Structure formats: C-alpha cells, structure tokens
PDB file of C-alpha atoms and ligand atoms in Angstrom:
ATOM      1  CA  MET A   1       0.000   0.000   0.000  1.00  0.00           C
ATOM      2  CA  ARG A   2       1.263   3.484  -0.872  1.00  0.00           C
ATOM      3  CA  SER A   3      -0.127   6.998  -0.259  1.00  0.00           C
ATOM      4  CA  TYR A   4      -1.164   9.215  -3.159  1.00  0.00           C
ATOM      5  CA  THR A   5      -3.095  12.434  -3.526  1.00  0.00           C
ATOM      6  CA  ILE A   6      -6.408  12.668  -5.302  1.00  0.00           C
ATOM      7  CA  ARG A   7      -5.619  15.509  -7.628  1.00  0.00           C
ATOM      8  CA  GLU A   8      -9.156  15.847  -8.908  1.00  0.00           C
ATOM      9  CA  GLN A   9     -12.393  13.927  -8.523  1.00  0.00           C
ATOM     10  CA  ARG A  10     -15.413  14.005 -10.846  1.00  0.00           C
ATOM     11  CA  PRO A  11     -18.906  12.633 -10.193  1.00  0.00           C
ATOM     12  CA  GLU A  12     -20.220  11.664 -13.657  1.00  0.00           C
ATOM     13  CA  PRO A  13     -18.675   9.447 -14.766  1.00  0.00           C
ATOM     14  CA  GLU A  14     -17.125   8.587 -11.388  1.00  0.00           C
ATOM     15  CA  GLU A  15     -13.432   9.216 -11.898  1.00  0.00           C
ATOM     16  CA  PHE A  16     -10.447  10.604 -10.091  1.00  0.00           C
ATOM     17  CA  ASP A  17      -6.939  11.580 -11.150  1.00  0.00           C
ATOM     18  CA  VAL A  18      -3.689  10.553  -9.456  1.00  0.00           C
ATOM     19  CA  ASP A  19      -0.327  11.876 -10.641  1.00  0.00           C
ATOM     20  CA  PHE A  20       2.486   9.381  -9.988  1.00  0.00           C
ATOM     21  CA  ALA A  21       6.080  10.664  -9.872  1.00  0.00           C
ATOM     22  CA  LEU A  22       8.030   7.872 -11.604  1.00  0.00           C
ATOM     23  CA  HIS A  23      11.197   7.728  -9.524  1.00  0.00           C
ATOM     24  CA  GLY A  24      13.664   5.155 -10.765  1.00  0.00           C
ATOM     25  CA  ALA A  25      11.759   4.590 -13.999  1.00  0.00           C
ATOM     26  CA  GLU A  26      14.125   6.538 -16.204  1.00  0.00           C
ATOM     27  CA  THR A  27      17.218   4.575 -15.212  1.00  0.00           C
ATOM     28  CA  ALA A  28      18.332   1.390 -17.019  1.00  0.00           C
ATOM     29  CA  ALA A  29      17.111  -0.650 -14.054  1.00  0.00           C
ATOM     30  CA  ALA A  30      13.405   0.138 -14.294  1.00  0.00           C
ATOM     31  CA  THR A  31      12.912  -1.842 -11.105  1.00  0.00           C
ATOM     32  CA  ALA A  32      14.799   0.749  -9.038  1.00  0.00           C
ATOM     33  CA  GLY A  33      11.557   2.432  -7.948  1.00  0.00           C
ATOM     34  CA  GLY A  34       9.171   0.886  -5.431  1.00  0.00           C
ATOM     35  CA  PRO A  35       6.003  -1.083  -6.201  1.00  0.00           C
ATOM     36  CA  ALA A  36       3.870   2.013  -6.763  1.00  0.00           C
ATOM     37  CA  SER A  37       6.298   3.662  -9.170  1.00  0.00           C
ATOM     38  CA  ARG A  38       6.787   0.352 -11.020  1.00  0.00           C
ATOM     39  CA  TRP A  39       3.042  -0.198 -11.279  1.00  0.00           C
ATOM     40  CA  ALA A  40       2.455   3.310 -12.616  1.00  0.00           C
ATOM     41  CA  ALA A  41       5.284   3.036 -15.147  1.00  0.00           C
ATOM     42  CA  ARG A  42       3.656  -0.051 -16.683  1.00  0.00           C
ATOM     43  CA  ALA A  43      -0.016   0.796 -16.157  1.00  0.00           C
ATOM     44  CA  ARG A  44      -2.353   0.233 -19.093  1.00  0.00           C
ATOM     45  CA  PRO A  45      -6.054   1.077 -19.504  1.00  0.00           C
ATOM     46  CA  GLY A  46      -8.080  -1.589 -17.699  1.00  0.00           C
ATOM     47  CA  ASP A  47      -5.442  -2.379 -15.049  1.00  0.00           C
ATOM     48  CA  ARG A  48      -6.949  -2.686 -11.600  1.00  0.00           C
ATOM     49  CA  LEU A  49      -5.982  -1.224  -8.210  1.00  0.00           C
ATOM     50  CA  THR A  50      -7.550  -1.410  -4.781  1.00  0.00           C
ATOM     51  CA  VAL A  51      -8.059   2.094  -3.405  1.00  0.00           C
ATOM     52  CA  LEU A  52      -8.803   3.184   0.140  1.00  0.00           C
ATOM     53  CA  ALA A  53     -10.009   6.784   0.051  1.00  0.00           C
ATOM     54  CA  PRO A  54     -12.156   9.174   2.087  1.00  0.00           C
ATOM     55  CA  ALA A  55     -15.876   9.234   1.341  1.00  0.00           C
ATOM     56  CA  VAL A  56     -16.463  12.874   2.314  1.00  0.00           C
ATOM     57  CA  GLU A  57     -14.869  16.039   1.001  1.00  0.00           C
ATOM     58  CA  ASP A  58     -13.750  17.478   4.366  1.00  0.00           C
ATOM     59  CA  ASN A  59     -11.743  14.623   5.848  1.00  0.00           C
ATOM     60  CA  GLY A  60      -8.643  13.929   7.970  1.00  0.00           C
ATOM     61  CA  GLY A  61      -6.505  13.692   4.859  1.00  0.00           C
ATOM     62  CA  VAL A  62      -6.996  17.394   4.159  1.00  0.00           C
ATOM     63  CA  ASP A  63      -4.111  18.907   6.104  1.00  0.00           C
ATOM     64  CA  PHE A  64      -4.016  22.396   4.573  1.00  0.00           C
ATOM     65  CA  ARG A  65      -5.911  24.336   7.233  1.00  0.00           C
ATOM     66  CA  PRO A  66      -4.725  27.933   7.637  1.00  0.00           C
ATOM     67  CA  PRO A  67      -6.120  29.436  10.853  1.00  0.00           C
ATOM     68  CA  ALA A  68      -8.125  32.671  10.992  1.00  0.00           C
ATOM     69  CA  GLY A  69      -5.776  35.647  10.962  1.00  0.00           C
ATOM     70  CA  THR A  70      -3.422  34.203   8.346  1.00  0.00           C
ATOM     71  CA  ASP A  71      -2.105  37.014   6.120  1.00  0.00           C
ATOM     72  CA  TRP A  72      -0.244  34.995   3.532  1.00  0.00           C
ATOM     73  CA  ILE A  73       0.601  31.409   2.545  1.00  0.00           C
ATOM     74  CA  LEU A  74       4.014  29.807   2.098  1.00  0.00           C
ATOM     75  CA  ILE A  75       4.232  26.489   0.235  1.00  0.00           C
ATOM     76  CA  THR A  76       7.197  24.271  -0.615  1.00  0.00           C
ATOM     77  CA  GLY A  77       7.195  20.819  -2.195  1.00  0.00           C
ATOM     78  CA  ASP A  78       8.593  18.494  -4.832  1.00  0.00           C
ATOM     79  CA  GLU A  79       6.932  16.529  -7.636  1.00  0.00           C
ATOM     80  CA  THR A  80       5.224  14.188  -5.148  1.00  0.00           C
ATOM     81  CA  ALA A  81       3.578  17.212  -3.517  1.00  0.00           C
ATOM     82  CA  LEU A  82       2.680  18.851  -6.822  1.00  0.00           C
ATOM     83  CA  PRO A  83      -0.826  17.308  -6.988  1.00  0.00           C
ATOM     84  CA  ALA A  84      -1.554  18.587  -3.468  1.00  0.00           C
ATOM     85  CA  ILE A  85      -0.090  22.017  -4.258  1.00  0.00           C
ATOM     86  CA  ALA A  86      -2.249  22.194  -7.401  1.00  0.00           C
ATOM     87  CA  GLY A  87      -5.308  21.420  -5.263  1.00  0.00           C
ATOM     88  CA  ILE A  88      -4.379  24.005  -2.630  1.00  0.00           C
ATOM     89  CA  LEU A  89      -3.778  26.724  -5.212  1.00  0.00           C
ATOM     90  CA  SER A  90      -7.065  26.023  -6.976  1.00  0.00           C
ATOM     91  CA  TRP A  91      -8.848  26.279  -3.621  1.00  0.00           C
ATOM     92  CA  LEU A  92      -7.333  29.520  -2.278  1.00  0.00           C
ATOM     93  CA  SER A  93      -9.622  32.542  -2.149  1.00  0.00           C
ATOM     94  CA  PRO A  94      -9.167  35.251  -4.765  1.00  0.00           C
ATOM     95  CA  GLY A  95      -6.335  37.612  -3.950  1.00  0.00           C
ATOM     96  CA  THR A  96      -4.783  35.453  -1.184  1.00  0.00           C
ATOM     97  CA  ARG A  97      -1.074  36.143  -1.158  1.00  0.00           C
ATOM     98  CA  ALA A  98       0.984  32.957  -1.696  1.00  0.00           C
ATOM     99  CA  LYS A  99       4.709  32.327  -2.119  1.00  0.00           C
ATOM    100  CA  VAL A 100       5.359  28.880  -3.602  1.00  0.00           C
ATOM    101  CA  TRP A 101       8.564  26.925  -4.279  1.00  0.00           C
ATOM    102  CA  ILE A 102       8.329  23.656  -6.231  1.00  0.00           C
ATOM    103  CA  GLU A 103      11.296  21.400  -6.988  1.00  0.00           C
ATOM    104  CA  VAL A 104      10.923  19.042  -9.972  1.00  0.00           C
ATOM    105  CA  ALA A 105      13.239  16.650 -11.807  1.00  0.00           C
ATOM    106  CA  HIS A 106      12.876  18.036 -15.319  1.00  0.00           C
ATOM    107  CA  GLU A 107      11.857  21.195 -17.100  1.00  0.00           C
ATOM    108  CA  ASP A 108       8.910  19.248 -18.596  1.00  0.00           C
ATOM    109  CA  ASP A 109       7.545  18.561 -15.110  1.00  0.00           C
ATOM    110  CA  ARG A 110       6.399  22.156 -14.800  1.00  0.00           C
ATOM    111  CA  GLN A 111       2.625  22.481 -14.930  1.00  0.00           C
ATOM    112  CA  GLN A 112       0.041  25.195 -15.269  1.00  0.00           C
ATOM    113  CA  LEU A 113      -1.370  25.715 -11.785  1.00  0.00           C
ATOM    114  CA  PRO A 114      -4.664  27.611 -12.121  1.00  0.00           C
ATOM    115  CA  THR A 115      -5.441  29.802  -9.118  1.00  0.00           C
ATOM    116  CA  PHE A 116      -7.352  32.923  -8.134  1.00  0.00           C
ATOM    117  CA  ALA A 117      -4.711  33.593  -5.496  1.00  0.00           C
ATOM    118  CA  ASP A 118      -2.010  36.212  -5.879  1.00  0.00           C
ATOM    119  CA  ALA A 119       0.567  33.423  -6.206  1.00  0.00           C
ATOM    120  CA  ASP A 120       4.263  33.896  -6.833  1.00  0.00           C
ATOM    121  CA  ILE A 121       5.449  30.435  -7.994  1.00  0.00           C
ATOM    122  CA  THR A 122       9.151  29.577  -8.265  1.00  0.00           C
ATOM    123  CA  TRP A 123      10.082  26.361 -10.122  1.00  0.00           C
ATOM    124  CA  ILE A 124      13.395  24.734  -9.228  1.00  0.00           C
ATOM    125  CA  VAL A 125      14.523  22.192 -11.828  1.00  0.00           C
ATOM    126  CA  ARG A 126      16.944  19.450 -10.769  1.00  0.00           C
ATOM    127  CA  ASP A 127      17.625  18.593 -14.421  1.00  0.00           C
ATOM    128  CA  GLU A 128      21.215  17.400 -14.863  1.00  0.00           C
ATOM    129  CA  ALA A 129      21.623  19.756 -17.786  1.00  0.00           C
ATOM    130  CA  ALA A 130      20.929  22.595 -15.412  1.00  0.00           C
ATOM    131  CA  ALA A 131      23.197  21.191 -12.706  1.00  0.00           C
ATOM    132  CA  ALA A 132      25.368  24.279 -12.878  1.00  0.00           C
ATOM    133  CA  HIS A 133      22.386  26.360 -11.788  1.00  0.00           C
ATOM    134  CA  ARG A 134      21.161  23.835  -9.287  1.00  0.00           C
ATOM    135  CA  GLU A 135      19.438  25.355  -6.316  1.00  0.00           C
ATOM    136  CA  SER A 136      17.527  23.461  -3.686  1.00  0.00           C
ATOM    137  CA  VAL A 137      14.233  24.605  -2.262  1.00  0.00           C
ATOM    138  CA  LEU A 138      16.035  25.421   0.959  1.00  0.00           C
ATOM    139  CA  ASP A 139      18.631  27.624  -0.756  1.00  0.00           C
ATOM    140  CA  ALA A 140      15.903  29.414  -2.694  1.00  0.00           C
ATOM    141  CA  LEU A 141      13.907  29.944   0.484  1.00  0.00           C
ATOM    142  CA  ARG A 142      16.944  31.206   2.386  1.00  0.00           C
ATOM    143  CA  ALA A 143      17.554  33.819  -0.291  1.00  0.00           C
ATOM    144  CA  ALA A 144      13.931  34.916  -0.486  1.00  0.00           C
ATOM    145  CA  GLU A 145      12.421  38.056   0.891  1.00  0.00           C
ATOM    146  CA  LEU A 146       9.212  37.069   2.633  1.00  0.00           C
ATOM    147  CA  PRO A 147       6.102  39.256   2.927  1.00  0.00           C
ATOM    148  CA  GLU A 148       5.140  41.025   6.151  1.00  0.00           C
ATOM    149  CA  GLY A 149       2.294  39.678   8.255  1.00  0.00           C
ATOM    150  CA  THR A 150       1.310  36.311   9.680  1.00  0.00           C
ATOM    151  CA  PRO A 151       2.128  33.353   7.435  1.00  0.00           C
ATOM    152  CA  TYR A 152       0.779  29.802   7.317  1.00  0.00           C
ATOM    153  CA  ALA A 153       3.279  27.370   5.832  1.00  0.00           C
ATOM    154  CA  TRP A 154       2.552  24.032   4.158  1.00  0.00           C
ATOM    155  CA  VAL A 155       5.681  21.980   3.528  1.00  0.00           C
ATOM    156  CA  ALA A 156       5.829  18.529   1.874  1.00  0.00           C
ATOM    157  CA  GLY A 157       8.171  16.345  -0.159  1.00  0.00           C
ATOM    158  CA  GLU A 158      11.334  14.421   0.737  1.00  0.00           C
ATOM    159  CA  ALA A 159      11.452  14.021   4.533  1.00  0.00           C
ATOM    160  CA  GLY A 160      15.001  15.360   5.007  1.00  0.00           C
ATOM    161  CA  THR A 161      14.239  18.466   2.949  1.00  0.00           C
ATOM    162  CA  VAL A 162      10.933  18.955   4.758  1.00  0.00           C
ATOM    163  CA  LYS A 163      12.721  18.843   8.117  1.00  0.00           C
ATOM    164  CA  ALA A 164      15.363  21.347   6.993  1.00  0.00           C
ATOM    165  CA  VAL A 165      12.738  23.720   5.563  1.00  0.00           C
ATOM    166  CA  ARG A 166      10.674  23.543   8.743  1.00  0.00           C
ATOM    167  CA  ARG A 167      13.737  24.234  10.880  1.00  0.00           C
ATOM    168  CA  HIS A 168      14.610  27.240   8.705  1.00  0.00           C
ATOM    169  CA  LEU A 169      11.081  28.641   8.941  1.00  0.00           C
ATOM    170  CA  VAL A 170      10.793  28.213  12.699  1.00  0.00           C
ATOM    171  CA  ARG A 171      14.338  28.946  13.865  1.00  0.00           C
ATOM    172  CA  GLU A 172      15.675  31.404  11.298  1.00  0.00           C
ATOM    173  CA  ARG A 173      12.466  33.102  10.151  1.00  0.00           C
ATOM    174  CA  GLY A 174      10.732  33.028  13.536  1.00  0.00           C
ATOM    175  CA  ILE A 175       7.481  31.575  12.175  1.00  0.00           C
ATOM    176  CA  ASP A 176       5.215  30.105  14.874  1.00  0.00           C
ATOM    177  CA  ARG A 177       5.766  26.326  14.767  1.00  0.00           C
ATOM    178  CA  ARG A 178       1.981  25.782  15.020  1.00  0.00           C
ATOM    179  CA  ALA A 179       1.614  27.660  11.727  1.00  0.00           C
ATOM    180  CA  VAL A 180       3.926  25.257   9.887  1.00  0.00           C
ATOM    181  CA  LYS A 181       2.206  22.104   8.611  1.00  0.00           C
ATOM    182  CA  PHE A 182       4.885  19.721   7.408  1.00  0.00           C
ATOM    183  CA  THR A 183       4.700  16.195   5.996  1.00  0.00           C
ATOM    184  CA  GLY A 184       7.452  13.912   4.739  1.00  0.00           C
ATOM    185  CA  TYR A 185       5.918  12.328   1.626  1.00  0.00           C
ATOM    186  CA  TRP A 186       8.879   9.981   1.131  1.00  0.00           C
ATOM    187  CA  ARG A 187      12.396   9.582   2.451  1.00  0.00           C
ATOM    188  CA  ARG A 188      15.585   8.906   0.528  1.00  0.00           C
ATOM    189  CA  GLY A 189      16.583   5.283   1.142  1.00  0.00           C
ATOM    190  CA  ALA A 190      13.360   4.314   2.968  1.00  0.00           C
ATOM    191  CA  THR A 191      10.209   2.664   1.640  1.00  0.00           C
ATOM    192  CA  GLU A 192       6.778   3.791   2.780  1.00  0.00           C
ATOM    193  CA  GLU A 193       6.599   0.657   4.975  1.00  0.00           C
ATOM    194  CA  ASP A 194       9.762   1.862   6.749  1.00  0.00           C
ATOM    195  CA  LEU A 195       8.195   5.278   7.343  1.00  0.00           C
ATOM    196  CA  ILE A 196       4.936   3.823   8.659  1.00  0.00           C
ATOM    197  CA  ALA A 197       6.860   1.445  10.956  1.00  0.00           C
ATOM    198  CA  GLU A 198       8.760   4.447  12.376  1.00  0.00           C
ATOM    199  CA  LEU A 199       5.574   6.442  12.870  1.00  0.00           C
ATOM    200  CA  THR A 200       3.859   3.500  14.571  1.00  0.00           C
ATOM    201  CA  ALA A 201       6.857   2.949  16.851  1.00  0.00           C
ATOM    202  CA  GLY A 202       6.848   6.692  17.677  1.00  0.00           C
ATOM    203  CA  THR A 203       3.139   6.620  18.534  1.00  0.00           C
ATOM    204  CA  ALA A 204       3.598   3.486  20.667  1.00  0.00           C
ATOM    205  CA  ALA A 205       6.508   5.137  22.507  1.00  0.00           C
ATOM    206  CA  SER A 206       4.565   8.330  23.231  1.00  0.00           C
ATOM    207  CA  GLU A 207       1.565   6.296  24.443  1.00  0.00           C
ATOM    208  CA  GLU A 208       3.871   4.533  26.894  1.00  0.00           C
ATOM    209  CA  ASP A 209       5.214   7.872  28.255  1.00  0.00           C
TER     210      ASP A 209
HETATM  211  C1  FAD B   1      -0.001  12.053   2.068  1.00  0.00           C
HETATM  212  C2  FAD B   1       0.902  11.650   0.908  1.00  0.00           C
HETATM  213  C3  FAD B   1       0.525  11.984  -0.378  1.00  0.00           C
HETATM  214  C4  FAD B   1       1.366  11.629  -1.468  1.00  0.00           C
HETATM  215  N1  FAD B   1       0.966  11.969  -2.727  1.00  0.00           N
HETATM  216  C5  FAD B   1       1.741  11.618  -3.787  1.00  0.00           C
HETATM  217  C6  FAD B   1       1.327  11.909  -5.141  1.00  0.00           C
HETATM  218  O1  FAD B   1       0.230  12.435  -5.390  1.00  0.00           O
HETATM  219  N2  FAD B   1       2.172  11.552  -6.150  1.00  0.00           N
HETATM  220  C7  FAD B   1       3.383  10.918  -5.923  1.00  0.00           C
HETATM  221  O2  FAD B   1       4.093  10.634  -6.878  1.00  0.00           O
HETATM  222  N3  FAD B   1       3.775  10.624  -4.663  1.00  0.00           N
HETATM  223  C8  FAD B   1       2.979  10.943  -3.604  1.00  0.00           C
HETATM  224  N4  FAD B   1       3.380  10.635  -2.335  1.00  0.00           N
HETATM  225  C9  FAD B   1       4.694  10.004  -2.170  1.00  0.00           C
HETATM  226  C10 FAD B   1       4.650   8.486  -2.420  1.00  0.00           C
HETATM  227  O3  FAD B   1       3.734   7.873  -1.516  1.00  0.00           O
HETATM  228  C11 FAD B   1       6.074   7.930  -2.187  1.00  0.00           C
HETATM  229  O4  FAD B   1       6.968   8.458  -3.147  1.00  0.00           O
HETATM  230  C12 FAD B   1       6.103   6.415  -2.185  1.00  0.00           C
HETATM  231  O5  FAD B   1       7.224   6.028  -1.424  1.00  0.00           O
HETATM  232  C13 FAD B   1       6.226   5.792  -3.568  1.00  0.00           C
HETATM  233  O6  FAD B   1       6.105   4.394  -3.425  1.00  0.00           O
HETATM  234  P1  FAD B   1       7.011   3.365  -4.216  1.00  0.00           P
HETATM  235  O7  FAD B   1       6.363   2.025  -4.031  1.00  0.00           O
HETATM  236  O8  FAD B   1       7.209   3.846  -5.616  1.00  0.00           O
HETATM  237  O9  FAD B   1       8.430   3.449  -3.460  1.00  0.00           O
HETATM  238  P2  FAD B   1       8.827   2.797  -2.033  1.00  0.00           P
HETATM  239  O10 FAD B   1       8.740   1.311  -2.093  1.00  0.00           O
HETATM  240  O11 FAD B   1       8.045   3.469  -0.952  1.00  0.00           O
HETATM  241  O12 FAD B   1      10.373   3.207  -1.933  1.00  0.00           O
HETATM  242  C14 FAD B   1      11.374   2.539  -2.715  1.00  0.00           C
HETATM  243  C15 FAD B   1      12.606   3.433  -2.842  1.00  0.00           C
HETATM  244  O13 FAD B   1      12.275   4.564  -3.662  1.00  0.00           O
HETATM  245  C16 FAD B   1      12.603   5.782  -2.991  1.00  0.00           C
HETATM  246  N5  FAD B   1      11.566   6.785  -3.334  1.00  0.00           N
HETATM  247  C17 FAD B   1      10.266   6.790  -2.985  1.00  0.00           C
HETATM  248  N6  FAD B   1       9.618   7.833  -3.521  1.00  0.00           N
HETATM  249  C18 FAD B   1      10.548   8.502  -4.251  1.00  0.00           C
HETATM  250  C19 FAD B   1      10.510   9.677  -5.053  1.00  0.00           C
HETATM  251  N7  FAD B   1       9.376  10.365  -5.250  1.00  0.00           N
HETATM  252  N8  FAD B   1      11.659  10.074  -5.667  1.00  0.00           N
HETATM  253  C20 FAD B   1      12.822   9.395  -5.511  1.00  0.00           C
HETATM  254  N9  FAD B   1      12.930   8.258  -4.755  1.00  0.00           N
HETATM  255  C21 FAD B   1      11.805   7.833  -4.137  1.00  0.00           C
HETATM  256  C22 FAD B   1      12.601   5.443  -1.507  1.00  0.00           C
HETATM  257  O14 FAD B   1      13.468   6.306  -0.795  1.00  0.00           O
HETATM  258  C23 FAD B   1      13.093   4.005  -1.504  1.00  0.00           C
HETATM  259  O15 FAD B   1      14.500   3.981  -1.496  1.00  0.00           O
HETATM  260  C24 FAD B   1       2.566  10.954  -1.236  1.00  0.00           C
HETATM  261  C25 FAD B   1       2.931  10.598   0.073  1.00  0.00           C
HETATM  262  C26 FAD B   1       2.113  10.941   1.143  1.00  0.00           C
HETATM  263  C27 FAD B   1       2.500  10.550   2.534  1.00  0.00           C
END
C-alpha cells in the first residue's frame, strides 16, 4: 500500500486523477523504484488497483488548514507534492497572497497551476543539464524576501528536505511552529513501509510515556 493524492475527482462518470512521480523509472534498471512507481510506469487502460479513500470532502486527509488571521501562505514541495499544491492553489480565495517553491526533476515537469490567489510560484529544476544552476528549495527559500504579516506554511516532499525547511522557517524566520504544517511524503533510502513502521513505533513510545 502506498499513499497518493487525489488531484481531482469528478462525479459523472465517477473518476479521479492521481499523478504518480516515476522515480527510478528513467534509469536502465526500471525496477529501481518501489512497487507504486513500477506499477504506474507499466499501467495500461483496464489495469486494476484497490483504493482506500475518504468518502467525504472534508476529511482527515486534508491537512491544509490555515487558521483565521493568516495574512499569507508559504508552500514548498517536490513533484510528489505537486498534486496537493495544485489542489491548494485552486482552492485559495481570490487575492490570497501565496509564495510557492516547487522542486521538480525536469523542465517538462512544470505544470500550469490555475489559481485565483495572488501566487508567486518559483520552479526549481533538478535537471542534470541545469546542474550548474542547481538550487535546492532550501537555498531558494533562504535567499527569499518574505512578505510582512502572519504566514501559514505548508511543507511537503522528501522528509530530510521537509525537516530542513521547517527548521529554517521556525528557527531562522521566527514563524510560529503551530503555523507550519509539514509532511514527509517519502524519504531517501526508505520505503513507505519503513516510514509507517517508524511512525507507529513513535506513537507506541509516546503512548507509553
Ligand atoms: C499524504 C501523501 C501523499 C502523497 N501523494 C503523492 C502523489 O500524489 N504523487 C506521488 O508521486 N507521490 C505521492 N506521495 C509520495 C509516495 O507515496 C512515495 O513516493 C512512495 O514512497 C512511492 O512508493 P514506491 O512504491 O514507488 O516506493 P517505495 O517502495 O516506498 O520506496 C522505494 C525506494 O524509492 C525511494 N523513493 C520513494 N519515492 C521517491 C521519489 N518520489 N523520488 C525518488 N525516490 C523515491 C525510496 O526512498 C526508496 O528507497 C505521497 C505521500 C504521502 C504521505
């Protein structure tokens, strides 16, 4: 079982879209990715999947919840978070100020992200051809001038990057830690089973305390 974002859902006919980032698929060893990436790389019309998904629109999986009094939105993520970022941007109220940094593997991974928000979107391309200009989300964020007022930050993507971005926002930018929603969507060198096992162990440990 692997976690994915429902990018869009339609009632008639009943359909939803999932965007899979195909890690490992472009290397000679197409098996380098995990089961989800491998499945998506070979998927053909008619293939079947078992899906566990929420049945109501406002559900526990919706973790973008800026509190009242938020002046502007800060978002960072990679290609795995792109479907969620697209959803967030399409949902923001007209004129909401948003600063967004998205790291993707290739130039072609850039997408149109329709929004009514006043969104300033920075794309960071990891493309090898652009290696000379390589800049991580964290470097870009460090160099950025942030708006005045009270922010709400939503941070997702590779767990190590997410942790570093959160630390920067809280420690160096002085953003209230309760206003930073952060989620490791995957971790370099760890499968999703590994991550869930860690989370479960963490929960068990805190229940024992
Ligand atoms: C709430 C949530 C929503 C998510 N939504 C999406 C989504 O909409 N689209 C999407 O593509 N992903 C999404 N992800 C991330 C996705 O679940 C992980 O990338 C997942 O690990 C992929 O499963 P796998 O079977 O391909 O690889 P796994 O078996 O989990 O891992 C195998 C190896 O691949 C590496 N790996 C895993 N993911 C990546 C990656 N993206 N890039 C490079 N190496 C990787 C791991 O570190 C590991 O070494 C989401 C995760 C969460 C928690």
